[in-house]
Short mmCIF file of C-alpha atoms in Angstrom, two decimals:
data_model
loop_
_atom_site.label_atom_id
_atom_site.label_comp_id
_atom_site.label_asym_id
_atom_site.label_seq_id
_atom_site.Cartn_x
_atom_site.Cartn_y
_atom_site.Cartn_z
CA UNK A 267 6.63 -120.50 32.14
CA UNK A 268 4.44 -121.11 29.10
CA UNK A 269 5.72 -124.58 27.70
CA UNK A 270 5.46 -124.68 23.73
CA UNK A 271 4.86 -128.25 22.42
CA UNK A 272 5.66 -128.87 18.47
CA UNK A 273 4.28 -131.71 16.23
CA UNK A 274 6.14 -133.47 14.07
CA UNK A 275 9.52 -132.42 15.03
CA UNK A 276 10.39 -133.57 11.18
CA UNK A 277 8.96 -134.03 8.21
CA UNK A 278 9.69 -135.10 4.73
CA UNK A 279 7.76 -133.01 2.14
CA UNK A 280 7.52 -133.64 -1.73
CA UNK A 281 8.39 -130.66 -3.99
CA UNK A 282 4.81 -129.01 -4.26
CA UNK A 283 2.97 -130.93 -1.70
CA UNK A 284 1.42 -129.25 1.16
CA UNK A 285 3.01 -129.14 4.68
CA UNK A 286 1.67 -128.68 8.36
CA UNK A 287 2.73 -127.85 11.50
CA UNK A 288 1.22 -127.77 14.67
CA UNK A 289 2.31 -126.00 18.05
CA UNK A 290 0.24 -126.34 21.22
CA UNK A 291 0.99 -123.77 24.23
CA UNK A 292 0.17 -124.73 27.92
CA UNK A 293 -2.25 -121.62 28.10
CA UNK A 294 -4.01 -119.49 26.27
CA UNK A 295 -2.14 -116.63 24.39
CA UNK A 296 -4.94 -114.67 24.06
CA UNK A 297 -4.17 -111.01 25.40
CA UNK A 298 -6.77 -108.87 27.27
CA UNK A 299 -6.07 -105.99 24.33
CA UNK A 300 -7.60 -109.07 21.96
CA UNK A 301 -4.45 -110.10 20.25
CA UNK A 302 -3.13 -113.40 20.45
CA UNK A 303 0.50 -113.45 20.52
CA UNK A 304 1.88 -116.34 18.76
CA UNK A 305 4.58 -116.20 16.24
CA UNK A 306 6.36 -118.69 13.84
CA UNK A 307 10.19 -118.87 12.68
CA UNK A 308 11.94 -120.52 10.12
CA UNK A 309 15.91 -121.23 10.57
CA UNK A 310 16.93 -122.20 7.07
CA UNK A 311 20.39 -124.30 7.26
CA UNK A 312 23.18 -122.13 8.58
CA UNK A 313 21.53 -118.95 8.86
CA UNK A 314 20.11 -116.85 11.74
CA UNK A 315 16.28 -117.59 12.71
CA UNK A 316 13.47 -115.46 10.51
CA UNK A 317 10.03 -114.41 11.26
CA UNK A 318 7.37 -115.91 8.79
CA UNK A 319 4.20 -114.87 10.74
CA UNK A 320 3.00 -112.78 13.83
CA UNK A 321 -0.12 -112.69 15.41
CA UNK A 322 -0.86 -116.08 14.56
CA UNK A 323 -1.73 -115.55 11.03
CA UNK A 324 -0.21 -111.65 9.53
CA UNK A 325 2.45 -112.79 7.10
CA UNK A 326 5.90 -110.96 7.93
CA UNK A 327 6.70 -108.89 5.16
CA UNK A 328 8.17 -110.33 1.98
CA UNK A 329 6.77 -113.59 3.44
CA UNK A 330 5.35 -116.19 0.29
CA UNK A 331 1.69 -116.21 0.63
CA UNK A 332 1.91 -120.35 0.15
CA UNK A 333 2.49 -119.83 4.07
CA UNK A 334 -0.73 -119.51 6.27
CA UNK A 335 -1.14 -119.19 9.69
CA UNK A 336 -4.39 -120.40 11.83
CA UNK A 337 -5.42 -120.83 15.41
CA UNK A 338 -6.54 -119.61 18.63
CA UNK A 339 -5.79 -120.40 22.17
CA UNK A 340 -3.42 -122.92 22.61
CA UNK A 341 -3.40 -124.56 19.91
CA UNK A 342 -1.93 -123.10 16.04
CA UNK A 343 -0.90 -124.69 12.95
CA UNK A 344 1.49 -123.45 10.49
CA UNK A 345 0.77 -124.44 6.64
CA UNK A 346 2.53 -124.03 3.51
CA UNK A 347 0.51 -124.68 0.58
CA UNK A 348 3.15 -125.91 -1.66
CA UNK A 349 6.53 -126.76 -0.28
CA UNK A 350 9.60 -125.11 -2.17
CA UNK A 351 13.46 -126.56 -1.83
CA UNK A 352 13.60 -123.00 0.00
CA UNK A 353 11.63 -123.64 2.71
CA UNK A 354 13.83 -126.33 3.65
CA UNK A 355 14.96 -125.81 7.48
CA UNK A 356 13.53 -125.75 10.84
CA UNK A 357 10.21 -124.00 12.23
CA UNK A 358 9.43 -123.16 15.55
CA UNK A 359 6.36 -121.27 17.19
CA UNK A 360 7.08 -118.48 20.00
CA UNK A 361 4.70 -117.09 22.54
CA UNK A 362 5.29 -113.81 23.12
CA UNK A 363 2.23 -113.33 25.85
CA UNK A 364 4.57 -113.56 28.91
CA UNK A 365 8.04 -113.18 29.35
CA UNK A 366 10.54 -115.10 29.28
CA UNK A 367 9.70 -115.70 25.63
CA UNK A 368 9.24 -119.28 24.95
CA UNK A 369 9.67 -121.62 21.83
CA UNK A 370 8.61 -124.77 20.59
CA UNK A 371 11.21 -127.74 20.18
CA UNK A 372 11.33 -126.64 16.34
CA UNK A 373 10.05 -129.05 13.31
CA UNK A 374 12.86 -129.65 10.71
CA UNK A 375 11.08 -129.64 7.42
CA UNK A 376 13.70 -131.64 4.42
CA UNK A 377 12.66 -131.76 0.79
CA UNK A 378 12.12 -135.96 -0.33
CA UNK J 77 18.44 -101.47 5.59
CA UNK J 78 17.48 -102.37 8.97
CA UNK J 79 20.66 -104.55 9.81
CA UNK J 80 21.82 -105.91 13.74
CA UNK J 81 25.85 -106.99 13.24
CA UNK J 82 27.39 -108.86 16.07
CA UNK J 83 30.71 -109.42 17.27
CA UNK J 84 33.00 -112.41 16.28
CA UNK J 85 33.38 -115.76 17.26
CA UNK J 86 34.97 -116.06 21.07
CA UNK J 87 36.60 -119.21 22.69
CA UNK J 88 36.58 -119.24 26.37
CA UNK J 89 37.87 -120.99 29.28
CA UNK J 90 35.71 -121.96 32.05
CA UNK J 91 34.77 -119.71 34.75
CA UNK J 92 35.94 -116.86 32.33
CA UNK J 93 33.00 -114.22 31.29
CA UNK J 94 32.68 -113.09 27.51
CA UNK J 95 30.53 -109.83 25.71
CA UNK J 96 28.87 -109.89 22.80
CA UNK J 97 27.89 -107.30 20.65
CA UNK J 98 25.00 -106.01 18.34
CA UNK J 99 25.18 -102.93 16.24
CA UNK J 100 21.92 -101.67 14.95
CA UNK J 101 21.40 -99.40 11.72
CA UNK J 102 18.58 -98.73 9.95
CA UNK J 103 16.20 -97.72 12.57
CA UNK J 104 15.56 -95.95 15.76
CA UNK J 105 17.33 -97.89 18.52
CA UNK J 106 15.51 -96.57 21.46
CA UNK J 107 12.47 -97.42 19.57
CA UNK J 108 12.80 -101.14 20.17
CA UNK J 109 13.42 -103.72 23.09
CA UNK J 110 16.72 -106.07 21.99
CA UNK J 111 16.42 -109.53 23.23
CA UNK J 112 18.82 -112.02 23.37
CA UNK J 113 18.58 -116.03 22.05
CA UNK J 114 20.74 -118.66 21.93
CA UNK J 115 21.09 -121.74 20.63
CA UNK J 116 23.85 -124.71 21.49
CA UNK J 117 25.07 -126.84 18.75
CA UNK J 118 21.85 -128.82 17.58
CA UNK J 119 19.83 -127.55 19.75
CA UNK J 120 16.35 -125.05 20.07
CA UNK J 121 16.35 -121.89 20.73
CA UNK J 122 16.72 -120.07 24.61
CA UNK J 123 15.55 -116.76 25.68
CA UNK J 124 17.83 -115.36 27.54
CA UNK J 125 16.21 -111.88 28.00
CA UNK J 126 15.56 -108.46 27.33
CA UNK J 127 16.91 -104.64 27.57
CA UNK J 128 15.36 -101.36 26.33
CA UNK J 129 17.88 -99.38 25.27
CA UNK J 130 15.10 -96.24 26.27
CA UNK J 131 16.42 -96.09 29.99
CA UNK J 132 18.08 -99.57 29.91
CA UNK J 133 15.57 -101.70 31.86
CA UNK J 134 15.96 -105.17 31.76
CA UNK J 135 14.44 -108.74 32.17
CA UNK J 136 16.45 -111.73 32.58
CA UNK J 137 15.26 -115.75 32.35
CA UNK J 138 15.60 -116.76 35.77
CA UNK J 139 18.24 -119.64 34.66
CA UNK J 140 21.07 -116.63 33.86
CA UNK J 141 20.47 -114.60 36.42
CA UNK J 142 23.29 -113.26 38.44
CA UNK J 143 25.20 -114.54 35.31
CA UNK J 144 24.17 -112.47 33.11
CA UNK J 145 24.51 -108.28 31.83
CA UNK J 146 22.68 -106.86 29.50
CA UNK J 147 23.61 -103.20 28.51
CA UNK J 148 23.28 -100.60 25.57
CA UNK J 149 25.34 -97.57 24.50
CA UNK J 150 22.73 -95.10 22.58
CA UNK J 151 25.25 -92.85 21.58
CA UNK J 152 26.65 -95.68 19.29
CA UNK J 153 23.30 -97.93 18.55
CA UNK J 154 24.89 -100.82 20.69
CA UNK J 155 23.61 -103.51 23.16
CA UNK J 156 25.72 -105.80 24.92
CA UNK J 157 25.32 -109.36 26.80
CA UNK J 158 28.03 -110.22 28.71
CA UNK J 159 27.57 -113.72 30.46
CA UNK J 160 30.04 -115.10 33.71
CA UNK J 161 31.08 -117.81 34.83
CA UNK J 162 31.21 -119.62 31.54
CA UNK J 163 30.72 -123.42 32.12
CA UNK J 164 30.99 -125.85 28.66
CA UNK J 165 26.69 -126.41 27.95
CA UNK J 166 27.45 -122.17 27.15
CA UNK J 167 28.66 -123.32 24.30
CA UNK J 168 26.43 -121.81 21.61
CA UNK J 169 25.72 -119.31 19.16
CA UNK J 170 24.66 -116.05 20.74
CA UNK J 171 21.54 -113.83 18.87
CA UNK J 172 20.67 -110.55 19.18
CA UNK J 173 17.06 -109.51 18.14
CA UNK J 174 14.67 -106.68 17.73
CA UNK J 175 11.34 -106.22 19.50
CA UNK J 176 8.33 -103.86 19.95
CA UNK J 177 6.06 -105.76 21.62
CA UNK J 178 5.09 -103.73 25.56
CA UNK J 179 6.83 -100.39 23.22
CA UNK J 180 4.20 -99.83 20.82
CA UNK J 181 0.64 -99.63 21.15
CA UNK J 182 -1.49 -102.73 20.99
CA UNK J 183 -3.76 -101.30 18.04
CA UNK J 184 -0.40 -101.81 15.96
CA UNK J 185 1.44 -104.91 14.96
CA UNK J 186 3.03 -106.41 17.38
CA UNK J 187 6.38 -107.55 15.61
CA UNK J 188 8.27 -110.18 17.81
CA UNK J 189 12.18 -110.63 17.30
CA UNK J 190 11.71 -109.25 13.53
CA UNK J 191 15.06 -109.12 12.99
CA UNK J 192 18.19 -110.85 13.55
CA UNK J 193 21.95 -110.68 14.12
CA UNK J 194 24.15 -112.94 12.28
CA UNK J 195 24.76 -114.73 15.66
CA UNK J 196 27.80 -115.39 17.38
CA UNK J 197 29.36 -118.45 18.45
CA UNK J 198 30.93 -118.79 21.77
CA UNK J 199 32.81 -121.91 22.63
CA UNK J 200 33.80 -122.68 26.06
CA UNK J 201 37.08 -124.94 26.16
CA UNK J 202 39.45 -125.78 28.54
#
């Protein structure tokens, strides 16, 4: 199975400071049709997971555009440019090369 | 509006089985894999596995299988995961989501688990 790895697993972000998240997979999610398939969530406090990007860096529709996606590989970092109280929750990144689907240990972003 | 609505909350004994529910509107049904998550009190997020409810093929995570069922009703936009031998770490809430990836072609986006149920929460008990 691919193992996803997360960095930080929290962090404490100032009202319109920038944020980062990484996520490191144990192989390469690079497909043979030339798409990478990595994907990030956000669980905001009591609600069901939500997709924020896909293909490493397409914004899910409706998605701010303070969130940005990079990478390639294994390794992918999730930014948002300017952290809102409503991105409070937790994040995790998903491979979605192989099955069974596998996610990170999720990064629990709080508002200081 | 796309929407996936699950069942309600179950309590369970252990060694007892329970099925869960997801009833899609909005959108083609046989157009997209459901998958299954779930998540125990605190915890990450599990991958339990997959069905398409085009011909009802499924994939399992090796931990549930021979535990686990995963079935759809087309005629009523329904998938089911039923799960045996209920022990007390199944204890969680129970997702449904929606997926195209290995349905549509690659030159499209590949939309992973786009949307979600509301989750239900199973609770195993003696």
């Amino acid at each position: 199975d691919i193992v996803m790895t997360q960095t930080p697993l929290s962090l404490s972000v100032t009202p319109g400071q920038p944020a980062s998240i990484s996520c490191r997979s144990s192989q390469s999610l690079l497909h043979s049709d030339g798409k990478t398939y990595l994907y990030w969530y956000l669980q905001k406090p009591g609600q069901s997971p939500q997709l924020l990007i896909y293909e490493v860096s397409s914004r899910f529709s409706g998605v701010p555009d303070r969130f940005s996606g990079s990478g390639s590989g294994t390794d992918f970092t999730l930014k948002i440019s300017r952290v809102e109280a409503e991105d409070v929750g937790v994040y995790y990144c998903m491979q979605a090369l192989h099955l069974p689907r596998t996610f990170g240990q999720g990064t629990k972003v709080e508002i200081k | 509006q796309v929407q996936l609505v699950q069942s309600g909350a179950e309590v369970k004994k252990p060694g007892a089985s329970v099925k869960v529910s997801c009833k899609a509107s909005g959108y083609t049904f046989t157009g997209y894999f459901m998958h299954w998550v779930r998540q125990a009190p605190t915890q990450g997020l599990e991958w339990m596995g997959r069905i398409n409810p085009n011909g009802g093929g499924t994939t399992y995570a090796q931990k549930f299988q021979g535990r686990v069922t995963m079935t759809s009703d087309t005629s009523i936009s329904t998938a089911y995961m039923e799960l045996r031998g209920l022990r007390f770490d199944d204890t969680a809430v129970y997702y449904c989501a929606r997926d195209v990836i290995d349905i549509v072609a690659a030159s499209l986006p590949q939309y992973a688990l786009d949307m979600w149920g509301q989750g239900t929460l199973v609770t195993v008990s003696p």
